[in-house]
XYZ file of C-alpha atoms in Angstrom:
693
model
C -17.651 16.221 -12.867
C -16.285 13.664 -10.481
C -14.733 14.562 -7.165
C -11.521 12.758 -8.024
C -7.978 14.027 -8.344
C -6.149 13.593 -11.603
C -3.401 12.190 -9.416
C -5.540 9.095 -9.419
C -3.172 7.062 -7.302
C -4.071 9.108 -4.247
C -7.651 7.858 -4.399
C -8.826 5.271 -1.928
C -11.000 2.538 -3.348
C -12.530 -0.264 -1.409
C -12.026 -3.860 -2.303
C -14.699 -6.466 -1.756
C -12.936 -9.781 -1.401
C -15.031 -12.542 -2.939
C -14.476 -16.224 -2.065
C -15.420 -17.351 -5.578
C -12.895 -20.113 -5.977
C -11.636 -23.286 -4.391
C -8.080 -22.527 -5.431
C -5.588 -22.155 -2.590
C -2.739 -20.102 -4.086
C 0.574 -20.250 -2.274
C 2.513 -17.671 -1.459
C -1.452 -2.370 4.181
C 1.302 -0.635 7.713
C -0.355 -2.524 10.510
C -3.658 -0.832 11.111
C -3.894 0.145 14.699
C -7.167 -0.242 16.510
C -8.659 2.608 18.456
C -7.448 2.912 22.047
C -9.222 0.648 24.460
C -10.067 0.892 28.122
C -10.003 -2.337 30.041
C -11.698 -3.549 33.177
C -11.127 -6.859 34.853
C -12.249 -8.838 37.851
C -11.893 -12.357 39.125
C -15.136 -13.333 37.402
C -14.909 -11.613 34.024
C -12.915 -9.303 31.812
C -14.090 -6.702 29.356
C -12.786 -3.891 27.233
C -14.401 -0.737 25.921
C -13.307 0.070 22.397
C -14.107 3.302 20.600
C -15.952 2.791 17.312
C -16.562 5.600 14.837
C -19.796 5.863 12.857
C -18.754 7.438 9.526
C -22.311 8.335 8.483
C -23.041 10.410 11.578
C -19.607 11.507 12.722
C -20.412 10.109 16.162
C -18.222 7.817 18.235
C -19.483 5.172 20.584
C -17.922 2.743 23.019
C -18.231 -0.926 22.106
C -18.155 -3.339 25.043
C -16.337 -6.625 24.447
C -16.919 -9.217 27.151
C -14.576 -12.085 27.938
C -17.511 -14.499 27.834
C -18.861 -13.396 24.448
C -18.676 -15.637 21.414
C -15.845 -15.084 18.970
C -18.187 -13.561 16.381
C -18.500 -10.338 18.376
C -15.067 -8.819 17.620
C -15.085 -9.941 13.973
C -15.552 -6.436 12.581
C -12.800 -5.126 14.828
C -10.186 -7.649 13.666
C -10.999 -7.938 9.949
C -9.739 -4.389 9.360
C -6.392 -4.999 11.076
C -3.248 -6.383 9.453
C -3.067 -9.591 11.517
C -4.153 -11.674 8.526
C -1.646 -10.046 6.203
C 1.106 -10.634 8.746
C 0.206 -14.306 9.194
C 0.242 -14.744 5.401
C 3.802 -13.384 5.224
C 5.612 -16.685 4.659
C 9.203 -15.310 4.670
C 8.509 -13.631 8.016
C 7.056 -16.786 9.519
C 9.879 -18.951 8.197
C 12.579 -16.590 9.462
C 11.094 -16.426 12.962
C 10.633 -20.192 13.032
C 14.259 -20.896 12.091
C 15.583 -18.346 14.568
C 13.453 -19.669 17.434
C 14.478 -23.280 16.710
C 18.098 -22.161 16.702
C 17.734 -20.174 19.943
C 15.454 -22.351 22.100
C 17.651 -25.452 22.427
C 16.883 -26.442 26.018
C 14.089 -26.053 28.593
C 13.980 -22.461 29.780
C 11.594 -19.583 30.389
C 10.480 -17.963 27.130
C 8.458 -14.733 27.219
C 6.411 -13.739 24.166
C 5.312 -10.082 24.226
C 2.503 -9.139 21.855
C 1.589 -12.756 21.197
C -1.266 -12.265 18.718
C -2.460 -15.727 17.731
C 0.346 -17.342 19.750
C 2.357 -18.415 16.691
C 5.787 -17.540 18.117
C 4.904 -19.089 21.478
C 3.951 -22.357 19.774
C 7.212 -22.323 17.823
C 9.113 -21.963 21.098
C 7.058 -24.706 22.784
C 7.742 -27.080 19.892
C 11.453 -26.270 20.027
C 11.505 -27.157 23.728
C 9.804 -30.469 22.980
C 12.343 -31.367 20.320
C 14.632 -34.336 20.812
C 17.692 -32.122 21.361
C 15.995 -30.096 24.084
C 14.834 -33.244 25.884
C 18.473 -34.215 26.545
C 18.516 -31.511 29.218
C 17.050 -33.114 32.338
C 16.129 -31.668 35.677
C 14.507 -28.499 34.393
C 11.118 -27.628 32.987
C 10.381 -25.178 30.238
C 7.975 -22.262 30.760
C 6.119 -20.434 28.006
C 4.526 -17.080 28.949
C 2.447 -15.323 26.282
C 1.487 -11.702 26.897
C -1.294 -10.090 24.835
C -3.228 -6.985 25.910
C -5.957 -6.934 23.232
C -8.903 -9.039 24.412
C -10.257 -10.052 20.952
C -6.817 -11.446 20.111
C -6.558 -13.195 23.478
C -9.817 -14.994 22.749
C -8.604 -15.930 19.275
C -5.262 -17.148 20.641
C -7.017 -19.515 23.023
C -8.799 -21.109 20.048
C -5.545 -21.470 18.117
C -3.719 -23.019 21.062
C -6.607 -25.401 21.680
C -6.776 -26.666 18.091
C -2.996 -27.235 18.153
C -3.028 -28.981 21.577
C -0.887 -26.232 23.050
C -3.244 -24.744 25.635
C -1.550 -26.591 28.518
C 1.981 -25.701 27.411
C 1.544 -21.940 27.118
C 0.258 -19.651 29.812
C -1.617 -16.608 28.510
C -1.531 -13.255 30.267
C -4.201 -10.799 29.141
C -2.122 -7.797 30.147
C 0.279 -5.241 28.837
C 3.846 -6.365 29.345
C 4.477 -3.433 31.706
C 1.698 -4.818 33.921
C 3.439 -8.185 34.383
C 5.120 -8.728 37.735
C 7.759 -11.329 38.541
C 6.676 -13.242 41.611
C 3.017 -12.500 40.980
C 2.378 -13.297 37.313
C 5.724 -14.804 36.319
C 7.502 -17.314 38.515
C 10.887 -16.000 37.416
C 12.560 -13.710 34.948
C 12.669 -15.014 31.389
C 15.786 -16.358 29.667
C 14.565 -15.685 26.137
C 12.356 -12.961 24.692
C 10.506 -13.608 21.444
C 8.492 -10.690 20.185
C 7.296 -8.991 17.019
C 6.149 -5.495 17.923
C 7.535 -3.741 14.866
C 5.912 -1.386 12.395
C 7.176 -0.034 9.091
C 9.198 2.628 10.907
C 10.412 -0.054 13.378
C 9.722 1.973 16.547
C 6.077 3.011 16.135
C 4.510 0.187 18.151
C 6.520 1.021 21.253
C 9.545 -1.226 20.696
C 11.936 0.868 22.803
C 9.810 1.335 25.963
C 8.725 -2.315 25.756
C 12.338 -3.516 25.614
C 13.367 -1.117 28.365
C 10.713 -2.378 30.766
C 11.371 -5.999 29.830
C 15.117 -5.674 30.502
C 14.474 -3.826 33.762
C 11.831 -6.131 35.223
C 11.121 -9.268 33.177
C 14.354 -10.664 31.661
C 17.485 -12.282 32.992
C 20.786 -10.493 32.599
C 22.187 -10.950 29.071
C 19.042 -12.600 27.685
C 18.694 -14.075 24.232
C 16.171 -12.384 21.971
C 14.393 -13.165 18.723
C 14.884 -10.946 16.781
C 18.473 -10.285 17.865
C 18.971 -6.848 16.322
C 17.620 -4.433 13.719
C 19.317 -1.939 11.424
C 17.608 1.018 9.734
C 18.869 2.193 6.342
C 18.088 5.266 4.265
C 18.575 6.642 0.774
C 18.204 10.101 -0.788
C 15.761 10.183 -3.707
C 14.254 12.548 -6.242
C 10.565 12.099 -7.050
C 8.072 14.603 -8.403
C 5.294 12.285 -7.292
C 6.466 12.362 -3.671
C 6.995 16.122 -3.874
C 3.345 16.644 -4.848
C 2.266 14.792 -1.719
C 3.537 17.506 0.611
C 4.483 20.813 -1.047
C 1.142 22.563 -1.511
C 2.644 26.055 -1.559
C 4.619 25.521 -4.768
C 2.081 23.201 -6.402
C -0.883 25.545 -6.060
C 1.124 28.480 -7.418
C 0.198 27.359 -10.952
C -3.539 27.100 -10.245
C -5.896 29.547 -11.978
C -8.584 29.874 -9.314
C -7.011 32.696 -7.256
C -7.297 30.589 -4.101
C -4.248 30.612 -1.842
C -4.501 27.839 0.696
C -0.859 28.496 1.547
C -0.186 32.217 1.021
C 3.272 33.686 0.685
C 5.064 34.074 4.030
C 2.675 31.481 5.511
C 4.263 28.429 3.871
C 3.776 26.251 6.948
C 0.157 27.070 7.680
C -1.233 24.026 5.823
C 0.980 21.001 5.404
C 1.607 17.366 6.210
C 2.760 16.239 9.614
C 6.555 15.947 9.771
C 6.826 12.199 10.169
C 7.674 9.068 8.206
C 4.913 7.791 5.943
C 4.662 4.082 5.198
C 4.180 3.249 1.519
C 5.153 0.676 -1.096
C 7.950 2.507 -2.872
C 8.238 -0.285 -5.443
C 4.901 0.945 -6.834
C 6.534 4.261 -7.811
C 10.016 2.933 -8.566
C 9.852 4.325 -12.107
C 9.229 7.795 -10.683
C 12.128 7.653 -8.229
C 15.707 8.644 -9.046
C 18.292 7.459 -6.560
C 20.641 10.267 -5.519
C 22.802 8.361 -3.022
C 23.906 4.908 -2.024
C 22.078 3.309 0.935
C 23.442 4.388 4.320
C 23.042 3.041 7.843
C 20.940 5.245 10.133
C 20.483 3.376 13.439
C 21.203 -0.071 14.827
C 19.376 -1.605 17.800
C 20.581 -4.626 19.778
C 17.475 -6.201 21.325
C 19.536 -8.176 23.863
C 20.555 -4.890 25.500
C 18.444 -2.155 27.064
C 17.910 0.516 24.379
C 18.218 4.252 24.962
C 15.142 6.454 24.577
C 16.994 8.994 22.484
C 19.669 8.625 19.845
C 21.285 10.726 17.150
C 23.240 9.970 13.998
C 25.156 12.480 11.860
C 26.538 11.470 8.472
C 28.056 13.034 5.377
C 26.177 11.589 2.392
C 27.777 11.795 -1.045
C 25.398 12.431 -3.929
C 25.721 9.810 -6.677
C 23.902 11.876 -9.331
C 22.814 15.413 -10.087
C 19.259 16.094 -8.961
C 16.922 17.494 -6.351
C 16.420 15.607 -3.086
C 12.672 15.425 -2.468
C 12.573 12.680 0.135
C 14.444 10.113 2.204
C 13.321 6.510 1.706
C 14.070 4.212 4.641
C 13.691 0.533 5.503
C 15.013 -1.901 8.062
C 16.751 -5.266 8.204
C 16.129 -7.743 11.021
C 18.855 -10.096 12.143
C 16.809 -12.756 13.869
C 19.545 -14.975 15.295
C 22.584 -14.045 17.369
C 25.081 -15.451 14.845
C 23.711 -13.403 11.949
C 22.562 -16.087 9.503
C 18.787 -15.459 9.466
C 17.457 -12.146 8.151
C 14.282 -10.379 7.130
C 14.174 -7.067 5.279
C 11.618 -4.449 4.249
C 13.992 -3.040 1.623
C 12.573 -2.002 -1.768
C 13.312 -4.274 -4.704
C 16.043 -2.049 -6.093
C 18.214 -2.970 -3.072
C 20.422 -6.050 -3.369
C 20.117 -7.950 -0.104
C 23.478 -9.153 1.300
C 22.002 -12.302 2.848
C 23.784 -15.629 2.691
C 20.609 -17.629 3.339
C 19.504 -18.678 -0.133
C 15.935 -19.501 0.835
C 15.367 -15.992 2.165
C 16.642 -14.230 -0.937
C 13.218 -14.376 -2.567
C 11.650 -12.267 0.160
C 12.507 -9.035 -1.647
C 9.794 -10.042 -4.125
C 7.327 -10.905 -1.376
C 4.581 -8.279 -1.310
C 2.955 -7.691 2.068
C 1.014 -4.782 3.460
C 1.831 -4.893 7.162
C 5.432 -3.714 6.616
C 6.406 -1.232 3.936
C 9.148 1.268 3.270
C 8.945 4.703 4.875
C 9.181 8.117 3.227
C 10.330 11.322 4.910
C 9.525 14.459 2.887
C 12.141 17.177 2.470
C 10.433 20.592 2.980
C 9.504 22.790 0.034
C 11.026 22.020 -3.339
C 13.823 19.987 -1.740
C 17.535 20.640 -2.142
C 19.566 20.718 -5.353
C 22.677 18.532 -5.339
C 25.473 17.766 -7.772
C 27.230 14.466 -8.219
C 29.900 13.771 -5.556
C 28.658 16.709 -3.488
C 28.386 16.149 0.276
C 25.056 16.504 2.090
C 25.017 16.658 5.890
C 22.475 14.209 7.242
C 21.072 14.081 10.777
C 18.705 11.503 12.257
C 17.143 11.638 15.719
C 14.988 9.005 17.376
C 12.845 9.055 20.494
C 10.831 6.230 22.041
C 8.427 5.823 19.127
C 9.627 7.689 16.026
C 12.559 8.819 13.900
C 13.018 12.238 12.298
C 15.506 13.405 9.681
C 17.194 16.629 8.703
C 19.475 17.658 5.863
C 21.997 20.487 5.739
C 23.273 21.627 2.396
C 25.712 24.490 2.117
C 24.666 27.217 4.511
C 21.004 26.173 4.679
C 19.492 23.776 7.196
C 16.059 22.400 6.364
C 14.176 22.549 9.645
C 10.662 21.224 9.832
C 8.199 20.286 12.523
C 7.555 23.634 14.182
C 5.152 26.386 13.076
C 6.673 29.780 12.452
C 5.605 32.869 14.365
C 2.892 33.860 11.865
C 1.197 30.439 11.805
C 1.430 29.547 15.472
C -1.972 28.375 16.696
C -3.663 28.272 13.261
C -1.689 25.607 11.418
C -3.627 22.784 9.759
C -2.160 19.314 9.316
C -3.611 17.284 6.436
C -2.784 13.906 4.927
C -0.403 13.670 1.943
C -3.300 12.465 -0.220
C -5.385 15.539 0.636
C -2.399 17.822 -0.004
C -1.948 16.219 -3.431
C -5.617 16.749 -4.280
C -5.534 20.399 -3.202
C -2.431 20.914 -5.330
C -3.935 19.286 -8.423
C -4.756 21.941 -11.025
C -7.320 19.822 -12.878
C -9.263 19.066 -9.705
C -9.238 22.712 -8.674
C -10.330 23.866 -12.125
C -13.235 21.429 -12.119
C -14.293 22.706 -8.693
C -13.996 26.295 -9.882
C -16.298 25.690 -12.859
C -18.852 23.858 -10.743
C -19.039 26.590 -8.096
C -19.200 29.344 -10.715
C -22.169 27.601 -12.363
C -23.889 27.197 -9.004
C -23.516 30.887 -8.157
C -24.944 32.138 -11.444
C -27.911 34.470 -10.956
C -27.572 34.160 -7.180
C -27.810 37.493 -5.356
C -26.386 37.554 -1.819
C -26.810 33.796 -1.442
C -26.550 31.989 1.869
C -23.989 29.249 1.338
C -23.307 26.419 3.778
C -20.101 24.378 3.544
C -21.274 21.187 5.213
C -17.909 19.485 5.650
C -14.337 20.532 6.546
C -13.417 22.024 3.176
C -11.350 25.165 3.683
C -10.837 25.182 -0.088
C -14.559 25.552 -0.871
C -14.970 28.169 1.857
C -12.231 30.341 0.366
C -13.427 29.705 -3.189
C -16.983 30.820 -2.327
C -15.742 33.937 -0.555
C -13.536 34.750 -3.524
C -16.122 34.181 -6.276
C -19.141 35.756 -4.571
C -18.318 38.911 -2.597
C -21.990 39.363 -1.706
C -22.525 35.873 -0.321
C -22.917 34.935 3.315
C -21.019 31.783 4.177
C -21.471 29.330 7.015
C -18.691 26.779 7.309
C -19.674 23.919 9.545
C -16.166 22.442 10.010
C -17.354 19.533 12.193
C -13.806 18.195 12.445
C -11.618 21.291 12.149
C -13.845 23.363 14.460
C -12.021 26.340 16.043
C -8.730 25.530 14.357
C -10.475 25.936 10.999
C -11.735 29.358 12.044
C -8.246 30.431 13.092
C -6.832 29.217 9.799
C -9.391 31.207 7.763
C -8.659 34.323 9.776
C -4.948 33.970 9.005
C -5.394 33.554 5.219
C -8.391 35.871 4.645
C -6.387 38.957 3.632
C -4.232 36.998 1.192
C -7.421 35.680 -0.456
C -9.168 39.048 -0.636
C -12.142 38.548 1.659
C -13.220 39.716 5.068
C -13.416 37.072 7.756
C -16.628 38.756 8.958
C -18.405 37.204 5.960
C -17.665 33.683 7.156
C -19.315 32.142 10.189
C -17.649 28.978 11.455
C -20.013 26.847 13.519
C -17.601 24.137 14.572
C -20.378 21.614 15.102
C -22.184 18.949 13.133
C -24.490 20.169 10.341
C -27.387 18.356 11.968
C -27.247 20.978 14.725
C -27.757 23.831 12.241
C -31.040 25.740 12.725
C -32.564 28.936 11.371
C -31.202 30.672 14.468
C -27.737 30.138 12.993
C -28.821 31.541 9.614
C -30.654 34.641 10.895
C -33.938 33.011 9.834
C -32.749 32.747 6.238
C -32.991 29.635 4.094
C -29.876 28.046 2.599
C -29.375 28.721 -1.135
C -26.296 26.550 -1.666
C -25.269 23.477 0.329
C -21.819 22.328 -0.660
C -19.105 19.864 0.302
C -16.195 18.070 -1.347
C -17.034 15.879 0.684
C -14.065 15.901 3.078
C -14.247 15.184 6.795
C -11.105 16.006 8.742
C -9.528 13.005 10.412
C -11.765 10.495 8.630
C -9.942 9.867 5.376
C -9.146 6.455 3.956
C -12.672 5.199 4.538
C -14.887 3.039 2.374
C -16.363 4.875 -0.641
C -19.973 4.807 0.551
C -18.974 6.293 3.888
C -18.832 9.615 2.048
C -22.632 9.329 2.028
C -22.383 11.136 5.349
C -22.877 14.267 3.218
C -26.227 12.903 1.991
C -27.337 12.029 5.499
C -26.466 15.497 6.758
C -28.171 17.105 3.756
C -31.300 15.157 4.755
C -31.127 16.351 8.354
C -30.829 19.952 7.102
C -33.864 19.719 4.827
C -35.908 22.148 6.959
C -33.402 24.975 6.579
C -32.944 24.572 2.801
C -34.714 26.899 0.375
C -37.058 25.455 -2.241
C -34.615 26.158 -5.050
C -31.506 25.182 -3.117
C -28.540 23.870 -5.073
C -26.812 20.825 -3.634
C -23.153 20.208 -4.485
C -22.350 17.457 -5.091
C -25.757 16.741 -6.571
C -25.230 13.026 -7.093
C -23.122 10.144 -5.844
C -22.205 7.339 -8.220
C -20.905 4.056 -6.853
C -18.712 2.485 -9.506
C -17.012 -0.873 -9.617
C -14.418 -2.797 -11.555
C -13.438 -6.457 -11.385
C -9.674 -6.691 -10.934
C -6.922 -9.224 -10.583
C -4.878 -8.343 -7.494
C -2.840 -11.484 -6.773
C -0.480 -9.889 -4.244
C -3.293 -8.432 -2.187
C -5.282 -11.651 -2.485
C -2.393 -13.724 -1.158
C -2.054 -11.384 1.805
C -5.767 -11.789 2.635
C -6.215 -15.450 1.734
C -7.568 -18.039 4.147
C -5.009 -19.520 6.493
C -4.380 -23.224 6.877
C -1.062 -24.479 8.264
C 1.575 -21.897 9.244
C 4.980 -23.464 9.929
C 3.234 -26.609 11.101
C 0.500 -24.942 13.163
C -3.181 -24.966 12.211
C -4.625 -21.444 11.938
C -7.829 -22.226 10.055
C -9.860 -21.327 13.130
C -9.008 -17.610 12.734
C -10.170 -17.155 9.130
C -13.717 -15.988 9.740
C -12.766 -13.618 12.547
C -9.884 -12.049 10.623
C -11.965 -11.649 7.460
C -10.024 -14.077 5.285
C -10.942 -14.790 1.670
C -11.053 -17.976 -0.307
C -12.802 -21.283 0.230
C -14.940 -20.196 3.187
C -18.651 -20.788 3.897
C -19.602 -17.110 3.594
C -21.099 -15.090 0.769
C -18.283 -12.572 0.575
C -15.275 -11.242 2.407
C -15.038 -7.858 4.123
C -15.001 -4.543 2.296
C -11.701 -2.820 3.046
C -10.239 0.488 1.816
C -6.973 0.258 -0.114
C -4.906 2.479 -2.365
C -5.082 0.403 -5.533
C -1.727 1.668 -6.793
C -0.171 0.315 -3.585
C -1.533 -3.224 -4.053
C 1.336 -4.810 -5.970
C 0.478 -6.533 -9.233
C -2.826 -5.261 -10.639
C -4.878 -5.963 -13.773
C -8.336 -4.772 -14.753
C -10.656 -7.610 -15.701
C -13.701 -5.556 -16.681
C -14.766 -2.128 -17.748
C -15.745 0.231 -14.945
C -19.474 -0.072 -14.306
C -22.059 1.781 -12.269
C -23.497 -0.067 -9.289
C -25.708 2.615 -7.749
C -26.569 6.273 -8.064
C -27.560 8.464 -5.130
C -29.544 11.647 -5.747
C -28.324 14.167 -3.166
C -30.895 16.727 -4.337
C -33.518 14.667 -2.509
C -33.542 13.496 1.126
C -31.934 10.143 1.780
C -33.991 7.044 1.092
C -33.505 3.318 0.786
C -31.561 2.419 -2.342
C -31.034 -0.918 -4.030
C -28.863 -1.809 -6.977
C -27.766 -4.860 -8.920
C -25.589 -5.143 -11.977
C -24.020 -7.879 -14.089
C -20.281 -7.814 -14.667
C -18.795 -9.119 -17.895
C -15.125 -9.632 -17.100
C -12.500 -9.558 -19.835
C -9.483 -11.844 -20.223
C -10.575 -14.158 -17.443
C -8.724 -17.413 -17.297
C -8.452 -20.118 -14.691
C -5.258 -18.882 -13.074
C -6.723 -15.456 -12.365
C -10.124 -16.442 -11.024
C -8.623 -17.163 -7.627
C -7.423 -13.590 -7.336
C -10.406 -11.671 -8.655
C -11.838 -8.886 -6.528
C -14.341 -6.125 -6.932
C -13.027 -2.588 -6.662
C -15.495 0.208 -6.003
C -15.212 3.967 -5.896
C -17.830 6.522 -4.951
C -17.677 9.489 -7.297
C -19.564 12.690 -6.592
C -21.048 14.600 -9.514
C -20.924 18.325 -8.809
C -23.037 19.804 -11.569
C -25.304 18.014 -14.006
C -24.791 20.760 -16.602
C -21.080 20.054 -16.892
C -19.693 17.421 -19.217
C -18.467 14.550 -17.086
C -16.158 13.189 -19.758
C -14.023 10.166 -18.966
C -12.809 10.957 -15.445
C -13.436 7.998 -13.220
């Protein structure tokens, strides 16, 4: 039995990007790096970046020196969305046109969050144009501000290869660290910046603009972009509902496990926030229940407020149940309103007059997506032409929504009295798995088989699975259970205490260690040996990793070998690394090697950013993606086994090689082919695996 949900689209697979072709075809939210601490001096600069080791659960600080070669931060940058963003041709073209239209004479241009320096180079070129040269007696100034040292080092290479290093001054600082009179000679006339995420505000747009208007910009500055408008739409979607409502989804399960008992509906749920996803991928499972409506509008040339509120009366366009609010934004890049960029889903007709930007609605990119806000519980039932009261509130970095229908107001975001202090927040993907009846039934059968003929067994849950802890306590009243909960720790213990009565077991039977399994000794087990070592595996806070990073369970099983009984049962007993050759042209285009972007050579960044294509390396990086979110997809081979890992034995070196016979390969698809892999965990060898993969 494979540890995979029947809601297969919630699975994360990794994609190995292979540069197997010389084709150069034309044309996921921005992944944020871990927080960094910086140190600087007159002689050198360095940052300390936190890096997580998925096989041990440990974190360590990585030191990045200013003087180090560019190869050092390669692993840090290849997992970000910089490459995807630079491959977004409609974005690049829109910014280029707006900057050329705005920078028409020598002036001071400030670029905040410069990245590779692309926008700064566009501004420098615009100043050097023939029209700008007609303005005599003044000199243009280009100030590029970038706080992330690996990107600063990369930007210097890009500027150098484009002969721009003497035209643009780089500041390795946060914009709120810049001082006029010390760093900048004067306030800037024009701000060019792209510090937007899928929600618009998540990268600190508002506080950045506030500080820039207060301290860095002239009065009434010009900005690129000029303004942004957020839109929303009420939708019905069973798929989206399953990603958050565990209480109602698990009600139909047959395992007698209540992760969300009655009267404790908020004890285990998703975080009330907007979730970035490609809604086009589930367009067939979405019913539109309203017309699009405007939520907020931000004028970048003016100082924004930290807090804002919008209240609207939304008329339902069809009968149905509102499960979610889908939102997107539209950028107006120039002051006159002729250049636009939108993250709208494809079902929205864009009202742009610029013909060459119309095609962008069909441009797949992973750095900007739509956002989804879940309506609590089963949602609200509406009838056609019925009014729904809508409220939106924004702070510095996020937007929240609320609906009022009739006499009921759907509040979310705060634990009720009974769950205060013991509430668990899980990802939508984990909620969907826990609500999947097939997955739960498979787990039930596997655990029942493992407990057969076991009398008062000592069971250790090696990961953060509250589900397996409750299932063990429910199925084996005589068992003693140790739940390690290396990520949940004390919060996991408080959660179990709150749901124990509803699940029919005494909390005294469960000992929560709240530390890594490698720290487990016979002192923790009262000198007893472990009869059952079990895990999903699931490690709280470490989801969305590469498939083989779940081998942390195997490593921890190895470290616990001394406390395991001779006839111990290990669940899962085996890990199977599977692969499939696939055509993913949209994803490939977003990760392809860069050449010339709007006239500027970016080939120097390809290796560092983990680009794919005609590069002198054996293969591209392995990155985790939700396959169903990757745009156009096509399987080119049968699924095949790459490696098998026997968890019943301590960890050892493993090697594997397999030949892939791809189907329906033709020349046009070779340039997009990738290898998709998924680590499946077999729970019980005595159970028919069937066709679940």
